[in-house]
Each structure stands twice: as structure tokens, then as C-alpha cells.
Amino acid sequence: ARKIGMFAVVAVGHLIDGALGDGHIIRDAAIFWYIANEVLSVIENMGQIGVPIPLVIARAVEVLRGRGEGAQVK
């Protein structure tokens, strides 16, 4: 069901782009959002199983996930 939802979001973005003109900004933004989310998830999972992650990447993942310094815990 999740994959169908992702496809639907990209399809709706494509329809919106078609209505607005020749650009592909909305569709591409949706696609890049899902790609970035999956990459972050893979990096987090690699860290959890013990694969060494460079400190710079680990900090970036913490910040993007909202767990960096100064971030509020939800």
C-alpha cells in the first residue's frame, strides 16, 4: 500500500505540473523527497547494524531526523 501511495503522489505531481505548464518541478520534488527519505533510512539502518558511518554523515542524519543539537525531542 505504501508503494501505491508513493506512486499516487508522483502521479498527482505530474498532473499538477501538466496543468501549470511544461515544467516538472512538483513531480521531481516528490521523487527526490522519496529518494532522500530512503537514503536516510538506509544510512540509519547501516549504523544500527554496526557498519561504520563517517561522523559527518552521522551528524547530518541526526540533524535531518530532528535529533541534532538544539532540536526538540518529540
GROMACS .gro file of C-alpha atoms in nm:
model
   74
    1ALA     CA    1   0.000   0.000   0.000
    2ARG     CA    2   0.290   0.235   0.073
    3LYS     CA    3   0.433   0.196  -0.278
    4ILE     CA    4   0.093   0.267  -0.431
    5GLY     CA    5   0.070   0.583  -0.221
    6MET     CA    6   0.413   0.693  -0.339
    7PHE     CA    7   0.313   0.632  -0.698
    8ALA     CA    8  -0.009   0.828  -0.646
    9VAL     CA    9   0.180   1.128  -0.504
   10VAL     CA   10   0.419   1.130  -0.801
   11ALA     CA   11   0.128   1.089  -1.045
   12VAL     CA   12  -0.063   1.379  -0.889
   13GLY     CA   13   0.255   1.589  -0.903
   14HIS     CA   14   0.284   1.505  -1.272
   15LEU     CA   15  -0.078   1.609  -1.331
   16ILE     CA   16  -0.024   1.938  -1.145
   17ASP     CA   17   0.290   2.006  -1.349
   18GLY     CA   18   0.094   1.937  -1.668
   19ALA     CA   19  -0.173   2.184  -1.565
   20LEU     CA   20   0.085   2.452  -1.480
   21GLY     CA   21   0.290   2.418  -1.797
   22ASP     CA   22   0.584   2.224  -1.933
   23GLY     CA   23   0.786   2.212  -1.610
   24HIS     CA   24   0.837   1.906  -1.394
   25ILE     CA   25   0.909   2.078  -1.063
   26ILE     CA   26   0.634   1.923  -0.847
   27ARG     CA   27   0.685   1.571  -0.981
   28ASP     CA   28   1.063   1.593  -0.945
   29ALA     CA   29   1.035   1.734  -0.592
   30ALA     CA   30   0.815   1.440  -0.489
   31ILE     CA   31   1.056   1.190  -0.642
   32PHE     CA   32   1.361   1.348  -0.478
   33TRP     CA   33   1.177   1.359  -0.144
   34TYR     CA   34   1.120   0.984  -0.156
   35ILE     CA   35   1.476   0.915  -0.271
   36ALA     CA   36   1.623   1.125   0.012
   37ASN     CA   37   1.394   0.961   0.267
   38GLU     CA   38   1.500   0.611   0.156
   39VAL     CA   39   1.871   0.704   0.158
   40LEU     CA   40   1.841   0.838   0.513
   41SER     CA   41   1.665   0.521   0.617
   42VAL     CA   42   1.938   0.302   0.466
   43ILE     CA   43   2.211   0.505   0.639
   44GLU     CA   44   2.029   0.480   0.974
   45ASN     CA   45   1.986   0.104   0.935
   46MET     CA   46   2.352   0.060   0.844
   47GLY     CA   47   2.450   0.244   1.161
   48GLN     CA   48   2.219   0.028   1.371
   49ILE     CA   49   2.375  -0.296   1.246
   50GLY     CA   50   2.726  -0.170   1.316
   51VAL     CA   51   2.854  -0.056   0.978
   52PRO     CA   52   3.097   0.231   1.039
   53ILE     CA   53   2.942   0.558   0.922
   54PRO     CA   54   3.162   0.870   0.882
   55LEU     CA   55   3.094   1.117   1.163
   56VAL     CA   56   2.994   1.393   0.920
   57ILE     CA   57   2.723   1.174   0.764
   58ALA     CA   58   2.603   1.050   1.104
   59ARG     CA   59   2.563   1.408   1.229
   60ALA     CA   60   2.383   1.511   0.910
   61VAL     CA   61   2.137   1.223   0.951
   62GLU     CA   62   2.074   1.323   1.314
   63VAL     CA   63   2.006   1.682   1.214
   64LEU     CA   64   1.778   1.582   0.928
   65ARG     CA   65   1.587   1.344   1.154
   66GLY     CA   66   1.547   1.621   1.414
   67ARG     CA   67   1.778   1.478   1.680
   68GLY     CA   68   2.068   1.721   1.644
   69GLU     CA   69   2.185   1.972   1.899
   70GLY     CA   70   1.912   2.215   1.992
   71ALA     CA   71   1.637   2.006   1.837
   72GLN     CA   72   1.330   1.937   2.043
   73VAL     CA   73   1.257   1.573   2.120
   74LYS     CA   74   0.911   1.469   2.008
   0.00000   0.00000   0.00000
